[in-house]
Amino acid sequence: MSAPARSPQELHDTIAGGIGESPLRPDGTLKVRGEFAYSSDLWHEDMLWGATLRSPHPHARIVRLDVSRALAQPGVHAVLTHEDVPGENVYGLKYQDTPALAADLVRYQGEPIAILAADHPEIARQALKEIVVEYDVLEPITDPERAAHDDTLKKLHPGGNVVRHQRIVKGDPAATADVVVSGVYEIGMQDQAFLGPESGLAVPAEDGGVDLYLATQWLHVDQCQTAKALGLPLEKVRLTLSGVGGAFGGREDLSMQIHSCMLALRTGRPVKMSYNRLESFFGHVHRHPAKMYYEHGATRDGKLVYVRAKLYFDGGAYASKTPVVVGNGTTLSVGPYDVPNAHIEGWGVYTNNPTCGAMRGLGAVQPTYAYESQMDKLASALDMDPAELRIRNALSEGSTVVTGQVVDFPAPVAELVQRLRDLPLPPEPTGERDIRELPGGASNTTHGEGVVRGVGYGVTIKNISYAEGLDDYSTARVRLEVLGGEAVAMVHTAAAEVGQGLVTLQQQIARTELGLTRVSVHPADTSVGDAGSSSASRQTYVTGGAVRNACRAVAEAVYARLGVPSEGMSLVGGKVVAADGEVVADLAELLGETAIEETREFHHRPTYPLDPETGQGDAHVQYGFSAHRAVVDVDLDLGLVKVVQLDCAQDVGKAMNPDAVVAQIQGGSAQGLGLAVMEEILVEDGKVRNPSFTDYLIPTILDMPPMRVDVLERPDPHAPYGVRGVGEPPTISATPAIANAIRAATGLELPRVPIRPEHITGV
Amino acid sequence: MRVNVTVNGEHRQADNVWEGESLLYVLRERLGLPGSKNACEQGECGSCTVYLDGVPACACLVAAGQTEGREVVTVEGLASGDDLDPVQESFVEQGAVQCGFCTPGLLVAAHDLIERVPDPSDVEIREALAGNLCRCTGYEKILDAVRDAAAKKAVR
Ligand code: FES
Ligand code: FES
C-alpha cells in the first residue's frame, strides 16, 4: 500500500550556519504555515479509526470479556482482545512485564483491554461501550513505602513488589557531625503534558508486514517491541517518524504502536489512532512521585560531612523506567556537592497507581528537590548565606562523586552559583503595583497588602546519556551528491526530532564538516541504523557524534577519489582545499554522477554497572550542571504565588546552537516551575482525579516570569565538540529554587511540591 | 448533514457531516486542513484557534453545523501565497517554534492581538495569549516573536 497523504517531509530549507551559530529550524516555515505533518495529521484514503477500551478500575480480575455486540455495530471492522495478539503479549523497556492487552489481571486504571477499528472516531467511541467486561474488583496497593517493605502484601508481579533496590555507601556511613538537619520530602506525580496527542497511522503492506508512521522518541526500540507482539520479523515492521508535538519522556513507552498495527493487519486497511487528552493522561507513563528521608551532617563552618537518605519511588503498575530512576536517583542523590561520607538507599516499587516512567530530568528531579531543601535548612542552621553554603561544598573537576567515580571533566558548579548571585535582583516593589503582576493577577485578589517576597537557589547535577554499562550509540548516514550543479549533502538518521532542534543541529554539523551550505535532512525511519532515544539529553552528543563521524568518512572518501592523502586537506565552500589554502578540486566536478555515501556509528566511552552492595562504579558518561535563582511574591492570606523572576546559569560545554540552547533552558525551567507550584496528577485509591487540561494545570504565559539565561561553555574533552547535554538540567534545578524562594518568603517548611495555596495558608 | 463554509476565502462544502462533529474535525479530516491542532479538544489549550467571522475561537468547541454560511480563517490562511504574515515570520526568526504544535493557535491569537493593539505591552501580550498553552518554549521567545511581529507590521 502507498504512503499516507501528508507524509513526513524531507527538510531542506537552506539556511546557512554551522556549529556555534544559530541558524533557523529547517522545519520552522512548514510549522508556521500549518503544513508540517504531525502524527495526528496523517491521513490515508480508506483509513479506519482505532480506539481503545480501558479499565475503569486500578486493580481487578477480568472474569468475562465479550466483544460480539461491539463487532456487530455497523461501521465497526474489527474488535480485538489479548487473544488476538499474534506474538508475545508482553513488552517493556527494561523488564518485559506489560501486556499489550490485559488478559486476566488489571493493574492500573486505564489499562488497555480491547481495541477496535471503525469508519469514524465517534462510531469507534460508541462501539467501545458495547464491549462487555465483567470485573472482580480487587483492593489496590497504593502506598509505595509499604509496597517496598511489607511482605504480607500480595505480589503484583511474580518477582515481588520491589522493582529495584540500590544501596550506595561511600566513606564511613556512620560518620557524625556538629550540625545535623533532617527532613522528609514528598513530590507529587507530574505529567509530561506534551501537546501533540499519542497518534499514528499503521498501513498494512503487501509482504504481510506493516508500515507505521508515528510520534515517538526511539523508533528502533518501538520496532523491536512491536514486532515481537505482532510475531513478525523486524524487517516487516517498518517505522517512520512523523511530526512529534513534544515528548519529554512520555513517548518512550509504547502507547498505540502495537494496537494500531494489530488492527491494520486484521482489517487489511490503514488504521489511524489518535488519543484525546483524557486518554492521553491514561495512555502514557508519568513522573515517579517520591517520598524521601534525608539527613545532612556538616561542620560548623559549613562543610558537608555526610548525607544519609532513603528514597522511595512509586513506579505504579509496570516497571517501565523505574530501574533507571532508582539508578539515577541514588547515584545523583547528594547533588553537585563534595560529600566524603554517604549512605543512600533507594527503592522503586510496583503499586496499582498509574505507571511511571521517563520524564525530563529522570530520577534527578526528586532528590534534587529534597537535597536542595536540605541545603537551605542547613544554611539556616549554620546562619550562613545559602548561596555561600553551596559554593563551599561545590563539586569540581577532580572530585569523587558518591559512586567513587572521578569527575574528569570541567564541573563549574561554584561558578554557576556565583554568577547567579552576582546578577541584579529585580527592584523591590514600591507604591502602586500593576494588579496583573501581583499574585492572583487580574483576579484582583490583592493590591500588595499581605504580599511578601523571597529569593531561593536550586542547583543540580544530571547524568547525560544512558548509564550503568549500556552501550549507548547512534548511527548516521551521509550522502554527498550533485544536485542542480551544486554539491549537497543529505543526512539520514533514526533520531527523533521531538521539538528540541536536532534537525537543525544535523545540518549545522554537516555544513561545518563538509564545507557546504545545502544540507537536507531525511525523515527519520528504521531503514537506517539505530540512533537510540531522544532522551537523557543525549542526542546532540551521540547523534551529533555519529553525523560528525559519517561526514568525516565522506570527506575521506572524497580525498581517496582524488587520490590525495587526507592529511591537511579540508572541504571549504564546495572545494577541496590543501593545508596551504590552495584549491585542489571542485567538489561538484569531482563527484560528477557518482554520489558518496557513508554510514557511521558513534559510541560514547564505556560506563559500568554499580556494585549491588556498595553502589560503587563508574556509572555515568558525563554530568550536566545547572543552577537557578528564583524571586517570588507570596500572598500570605490566600497562599497565591507569583514567580517574579527566574534566572538560570548552565554549563553546556559547547553551545552548538546558542539560541536553541537558551530556548531549551527556558522551556525546561517552565516545567520546573510547573512542578513547584501547580502540576500534579492527583491519585486517590489508584484513581486519577484530574485527567484534563482543566484540572491538570501547566504554566501559561502569565505564570512564566522573565528569565535571564547565562550560558557557560566549558568543553568536555571526552565529548564530540566538547558538548554537554542541555535538555534536562534546567527542569530539575528550577523546582527547588522556587520552593526555596517560597520558604524564604514565608518561613514555612513546605516539605512537598507542588506547593499549593493551602500549604501556605494552613487551611 | 451538509455544511457550507468559507474557509480562507474559498467556499467549501463538507458532506455527510455527523451532527456532533466539531469545526476542528471538519477542517482537519474533511477539508484537508490539518493546520489547526487537536491538543485537547476541550477548549483548554488554544491549539485549534481559528478566526470565525473575524473573531478568534477554539475550533474544537464550535459545532460544525454552527458554521453554516460563515467565514473561517485558519493558520493556513494567514500567509498570502509564498509570503508569510509577519507573525509567522517572527515566530520562525525568533525561535518561538520548537515542536510547533501550539504554534498555529498562537499565531492566530497573536495575529488578532496585533490587529487590535498594534503596539502591545508585555502585559497585554501575556493577557492575550494566556489561553494558549505551550509546553516547550517557556514562552520567552514567543514574547520576543510577538514584539518583533508588531514592530514589523508597524513599518509595513
Ligand atoms: S484543541 Fe481546542 S482548545 Fe485545545
Ligand atoms: S512549541 Fe511545543 S507546545 Fe509550543
PDB file of C-alpha atoms in Angstrom, chain B residues 43-148:
ATOM      1  CA  GLY B  43     -11.261  24.376  24.778  1.00  0.00           C
ATOM      2  CA  GLU B  44      -8.370  24.454  27.219  1.00  0.00           C
ATOM      3  CA  CYS B  45      -5.191  24.766  25.196  1.00  0.00           C
ATOM      4  CA  GLY B  46      -5.871  27.116  22.306  1.00  0.00           C
ATOM      5  CA  SER B  47      -4.017  24.967  19.748  1.00  0.00           C
ATOM      6  CA  CYS B  48      -7.078  24.914  17.494  1.00  0.00           C
ATOM      7  CA  THR B  49      -7.666  28.678  17.486  1.00  0.00           C
ATOM      8  CA  VAL B  50      -9.112  29.974  14.195  1.00  0.00           C
ATOM      9  CA  TYR B  51     -10.902  33.123  13.166  1.00  0.00           C
ATOM     10  CA  LEU B  52     -14.663  32.644  12.993  1.00  0.00           C
ATOM     11  CA  ASP B  53     -16.198  35.684  11.299  1.00  0.00           C
ATOM     12  CA  GLY B  54     -13.091  37.599  12.253  1.00  0.00           C
ATOM     13  CA  VAL B  55     -13.081  36.641  15.927  1.00  0.00           C
ATOM     14  CA  PRO B  56     -10.662  34.061  17.383  1.00  0.00           C
ATOM     15  CA  ALA B  57     -12.441  30.925  18.549  1.00  0.00           C
ATOM     16  CA  CYS B  58     -11.480  27.424  19.614  1.00  0.00           C
ATOM     17  CA  ALA B  59     -12.495  25.324  16.621  1.00  0.00           C
ATOM     18  CA  CYS B  60     -12.848  22.289  18.874  1.00  0.00           C
ATOM     19  CA  LEU B  61     -15.701  23.961  20.738  1.00  0.00           C
ATOM     20  CA  VAL B  62     -17.644  25.058  17.660  1.00  0.00           C
ATOM     21  CA  ALA B  63     -20.151  22.564  16.255  1.00  0.00           C
ATOM     22  CA  ALA B  64     -19.634  22.234  12.525  1.00  0.00           C
ATOM     23  CA  GLY B  65     -23.299  22.956  11.873  1.00  0.00           C
ATOM     24  CA  GLN B  66     -22.951  26.344  13.540  1.00  0.00           C
ATOM     25  CA  THR B  67     -20.555  27.476  10.859  1.00  0.00           C
ATOM     26  CA  GLU B  68     -23.053  27.205   8.005  1.00  0.00           C
ATOM     27  CA  GLY B  69     -22.601  30.221   5.763  1.00  0.00           C
ATOM     28  CA  ARG B  70     -19.886  31.706   7.950  1.00  0.00           C
ATOM     29  CA  GLU B  71     -16.305  32.617   7.410  1.00  0.00           C
ATOM     30  CA  VAL B  72     -13.318  30.801   8.861  1.00  0.00           C
ATOM     31  CA  VAL B  73      -9.653  31.698   8.608  1.00  0.00           C
ATOM     32  CA  THR B  74      -7.133  29.110   9.762  1.00  0.00           C
ATOM     33  CA  VAL B  75      -3.376  29.241  10.120  1.00  0.00           C
ATOM     34  CA  GLU B  76      -3.179  28.070   6.513  1.00  0.00           C
ATOM     35  CA  GLY B  77      -4.903  31.309   5.543  1.00  0.00           C
ATOM     36  CA  LEU B  78      -2.516  33.723   7.279  1.00  0.00           C
ATOM     37  CA  ALA B  79       0.144  33.742   4.580  1.00  0.00           C
ATOM     38  CA  SER B  80      -0.583  35.195   1.184  1.00  0.00           C
ATOM     39  CA  GLY B  81       0.884  32.734  -1.279  1.00  0.00           C
ATOM     40  CA  ASP B  82       4.577  32.347  -0.596  1.00  0.00           C
ATOM     41  CA  ASP B  83       4.689  35.418   1.626  1.00  0.00           C
ATOM     42  CA  LEU B  84       4.401  34.648   5.273  1.00  0.00           C
ATOM     43  CA  ASP B  85       2.487  37.001   7.533  1.00  0.00           C
ATOM     44  CA  PRO B  86       4.889  38.979   9.781  1.00  0.00           C
ATOM     45  CA  VAL B  87       3.637  36.983  12.761  1.00  0.00           C
ATOM     46  CA  GLN B  88       4.636  33.755  11.040  1.00  0.00           C
ATOM     47  CA  GLU B  89       7.972  35.180  10.001  1.00  0.00           C
ATOM     48  CA  SER B  90       8.747  36.388  13.508  1.00  0.00           C
ATOM     49  CA  PHE B  91       7.844  33.060  15.110  1.00  0.00           C
ATOM     50  CA  VAL B  92      10.407  31.333  12.898  1.00  0.00           C
ATOM     51  CA  GLU B  93      13.066  34.002  13.207  1.00  0.00           C
ATOM     52  CA  GLN B  94      12.811  34.449  16.971  1.00  0.00           C
ATOM     53  CA  GLY B  95      12.933  30.729  17.742  1.00  0.00           C
ATOM     54  CA  ALA B  96       9.374  30.698  19.090  1.00  0.00           C
ATOM     55  CA  VAL B  97       8.727  27.380  17.370  1.00  0.00           C
ATOM     56  CA  GLN B  98      10.028  24.211  18.950  1.00  0.00           C
ATOM     57  CA  CYS B  99       7.767  21.220  18.472  1.00  0.00           C
ATOM     58  CA  GLY B 100       5.380  23.721  16.925  1.00  0.00           C
ATOM     59  CA  PHE B 101       2.171  22.036  17.999  1.00  0.00           C
ATOM     60  CA  CYS B 102       0.952  25.137  19.827  1.00  0.00           C
ATOM     61  CA  THR B 103       2.148  27.400  17.036  1.00  0.00           C
ATOM     62  CA  PRO B 104      -0.881  27.540  14.719  1.00  0.00           C
ATOM     63  CA  GLY B 105      -3.186  28.536  17.562  1.00  0.00           C
ATOM     64  CA  LEU B 106      -0.704  31.027  18.953  1.00  0.00           C
ATOM     65  CA  LEU B 107      -0.233  32.556  15.527  1.00  0.00           C
ATOM     66  CA  VAL B 108      -3.937  33.231  15.124  1.00  0.00           C
ATOM     67  CA  ALA B 109      -4.185  34.635  18.665  1.00  0.00           C
ATOM     68  CA  ALA B 110      -1.094  36.798  18.188  1.00  0.00           C
ATOM     69  CA  HIS B 111      -2.264  37.936  14.756  1.00  0.00           C
ATOM     70  CA  ASP B 112      -5.545  39.026  16.285  1.00  0.00           C
ATOM     71  CA  LEU B 113      -3.821  40.855  19.132  1.00  0.00           C
ATOM     72  CA  ILE B 114      -1.645  42.892  16.804  1.00  0.00           C
ATOM     73  CA  GLU B 115      -4.631  43.738  14.624  1.00  0.00           C
ATOM     74  CA  ARG B 116      -6.428  45.115  17.658  1.00  0.00           C
ATOM     75  CA  VAL B 117      -3.448  46.528  19.547  1.00  0.00           C
ATOM     76  CA  PRO B 118      -0.677  47.430  17.121  1.00  0.00           C
ATOM     77  CA  ASP B 119       1.920  48.080  19.809  1.00  0.00           C
ATOM     78  CA  PRO B 120       1.078  45.771  22.706  1.00  0.00           C
ATOM     79  CA  SER B 121       2.906  45.954  26.031  1.00  0.00           C
ATOM     80  CA  ASP B 122       4.309  42.769  27.558  1.00  0.00           C
ATOM     81  CA  VAL B 123       1.422  42.549  29.982  1.00  0.00           C
ATOM     82  CA  GLU B 124      -1.036  42.895  27.113  1.00  0.00           C
ATOM     83  CA  ILE B 125       0.717  40.152  25.184  1.00  0.00           C
ATOM     84  CA  ARG B 126       0.651  37.885  28.213  1.00  0.00           C
ATOM     85  CA  GLU B 127      -3.037  38.519  28.789  1.00  0.00           C
ATOM     86  CA  ALA B 128      -3.931  37.974  25.147  1.00  0.00           C
ATOM     87  CA  LEU B 129      -2.038  34.691  24.863  1.00  0.00           C
ATOM     88  CA  ALA B 130      -2.920  33.266  28.264  1.00  0.00           C
ATOM     89  CA  GLY B 131      -5.392  30.845  26.673  1.00  0.00           C
ATOM     90  CA  ASN B 132      -2.748  29.208  24.503  1.00  0.00           C
ATOM     91  CA  LEU B 133      -0.658  26.570  26.200  1.00  0.00           C
ATOM     92  CA  CYS B 134       2.880  25.871  25.046  1.00  0.00           C
ATOM     93  CA  ARG B 135       4.772  23.047  26.691  1.00  0.00           C
ATOM     94  CA  CYS B 136       8.145  23.540  25.002  1.00  0.00           C
ATOM     95  CA  THR B 137       9.284  27.129  24.893  1.00  0.00           C
ATOM     96  CA  GLY B 138       8.719  28.639  28.317  1.00  0.00           C
ATOM     97  CA  TYR B 139       7.063  31.492  26.336  1.00  0.00           C
ATOM     98  CA  GLU B 140      10.028  33.875  26.434  1.00  0.00           C
ATOM     99  CA  LYS B 141      10.694  33.534  22.719  1.00  0.00           C
ATOM    100  CA  ILE B 142       7.007  33.740  21.953  1.00  0.00           C
ATOM    101  CA  LEU B 143       7.003  37.151  23.627  1.00  0.00           C
ATOM    102  CA  ASP B 144      10.021  38.110  21.531  1.00  0.00           C
ATOM    103  CA  ALA B 145       8.221  36.990  18.394  1.00  0.00           C
ATOM    104  CA  VAL B 146       5.065  38.960  19.116  1.00  0.00           C
ATOM    105  CA  ARG B 147       7.048  42.116  19.915  1.00  0.00           C
ATOM    106  CA  ASP B 148       9.022  41.616  16.715  1.00  0.00           C
TER     107      ASP B 148
END
